[in-house]
Coordinates of C-alpha atoms in Angstrom, one line a residue:
X8 CA 141.1 99.1 -58.1
X9 CA 140.2 97.5 -55.1
X10 CA 136.6 97.7 -54.2
X11 CA 136.5 96.3 -50.4
X12 CA 139.3 95.8 -48.1
X13 CA 138.3 94.2 -45.0
X14 CA 139.1 91.0 -42.8
X15 CA 135.9 88.8 -42.9
X16 CA 135.7 85.6 -40.9
X17 CA 132.5 83.9 -42.1
X18 CA 130.5 84.0 -45.5
X19 CA 127.4 82.5 -44.7
X20 CA 125.7 83.3 -48.3
X21 CA 126.9 84.5 -51.8
X22 CA 124.6 84.4 -54.6
X23 CA 123.3 86.4 -57.7
X24 CA 120.3 88.4 -57.5
X25 CA 117.2 87.4 -58.6
X26 CA 115.7 90.6 -59.9
X27 CA 118.9 91.9 -61.5
X28 CA 120.9 90.2 -64.0
X29 CA 124.3 91.8 -63.1
X30 CA 124.0 91.9 -59.3
X31 CA 125.3 89.6 -56.7
X32 CA 126.0 89.9 -53.0
X33 CA 127.1 88.2 -50.2
X34 CA 126.6 88.1 -46.5
X35 CA 129.9 87.9 -43.9
X36 CA 130.9 88.7 -40.5
X37 CA 133.2 91.6 -40.1
X38 CA 136.4 90.7 -38.7
X39 CA 136.9 94.0 -36.9
X40 CA 133.3 94.7 -35.5
X41 CA 131.7 91.2 -35.5
X42 CA 128.8 92.4 -37.1
X43 CA 127.1 90.5 -40.1
X44 CA 127.3 92.8 -43.2
X45 CA 125.5 92.2 -46.6
X46 CA 127.7 93.6 -49.3
X47 CA 126.0 94.0 -53.0
X48 CA 127.7 94.5 -55.9
X49 CA 126.5 95.4 -59.6
X50 CA 128.9 93.8 -62.4
X51 CA 130.0 96.0 -65.4
X52 CA 130.7 93.6 -68.0
X53 CA 129.9 90.1 -66.3
X54 CA 126.6 88.7 -65.2
X55 CA 125.9 88.6 -61.2
X56 CA 125.7 84.6 -61.8
X57 CA 129.3 84.4 -62.9
X58 CA 130.7 87.0 -60.6
X59 CA 129.0 85.2 -57.4
X60 CA 130.1 81.8 -58.4
X61 CA 134.0 83.0 -59.0
X62 CA 133.7 85.0 -55.5
X63 CA 132.2 81.7 -53.6
X64 CA 135.1 79.8 -55.1
X65 CA 137.4 82.4 -54.0
X66 CA 135.8 82.2 -50.4
X67 CA 135.9 78.4 -50.4
X68 CA 139.5 78.5 -51.3
X69 CA 140.7 80.9 -48.6
X70 CA 138.9 79.1 -46.1
X71 CA 140.6 75.7 -47.3
X72 CA 143.9 77.4 -46.9
X73 CA 143.2 78.9 -43.7
X74 CA 142.0 75.7 -42.1
X75 CA 145.2 73.9 -43.5
X76 CA 147.3 76.7 -42.0
X77 CA 145.7 76.6 -38.3
X78 CA 146.2 72.7 -38.7
X79 CA 149.7 72.8 -39.5
X80 CA 150.6 75.6 -37.2
X81 CA 148.6 74.5 -34.3
X82 CA 146.9 77.8 -33.9
X83 CA 143.6 77.7 -32.1
X84 CA 140.8 80.5 -31.6
X85 CA 138.4 80.0 -28.6
X86 CA 135.2 82.2 -28.2
X87 CA 134.3 83.7 -24.8
X88 CA 130.3 84.3 -25.5
X89 CA 130.0 86.2 -22.0
X90 CA 132.6 88.9 -23.5
X91 CA 131.7 88.2 -27.1
X92 CA 135.5 88.0 -27.9
X93 CA 137.9 85.9 -29.7
X94 CA 141.3 84.5 -28.2
X95 CA 143.9 83.1 -30.7
X96 CA 146.7 80.9 -29.1
X97 CA 149.5 79.8 -31.3
X98 CA 151.2 81.6 -34.2
X99 CA 151.1 81.4 -37.8
X100 CA 154.9 82.2 -38.3
X101 CA 156.4 79.5 -40.0
X102 CA 159.2 78.1 -37.9
X103 CA 162.8 77.2 -39.2
X104 CA 164.2 73.5 -38.9
X105 CA 166.8 74.8 -35.8
X106 CA 163.8 76.4 -33.9
X107 CA 161.2 73.2 -34.8
X108 CA 164.5 70.9 -33.7
X109 CA 165.1 73.0 -29.9
X110 CA 161.1 72.7 -29.6
X111 CA 161.1 69.0 -30.1
X112 CA 164.0 68.7 -27.8
X113 CA 162.4 70.6 -25.2
X114 CA 159.3 68.4 -25.6
X115 CA 161.4 65.3 -25.0
X116 CA 163.0 66.6 -22.0
X117 CA 159.8 67.8 -20.3
X118 CA 158.4 64.1 -19.1
X119 CA 161.8 63.8 -17.4
X120 CA 161.7 66.9 -15.5
X121 CA 158.4 65.5 -14.1

């Protein structure tokens, strides 16, 4: 069963608990409210150390995939500190070969128009 279903943006901490062998936690920034939240879990069958390692590896893999996707798709995000908002430019939608060719043709013609 799903325990937590939310968008998280930055994970700053993921570790087992020092006092409880089966507990682990992580601190992350909520993608919707932009607040930092600490999530704590108590393992049923495994140790908190093993689970925190697995969750930490999953977070690292997700971050790597996100950064690769952003680089390939040309997606950028800017943060406006005065309004505390992010603005995303670009799209994660995969373009077809035809769309890519049309886009390249338009870009080739742009210097001619100047």
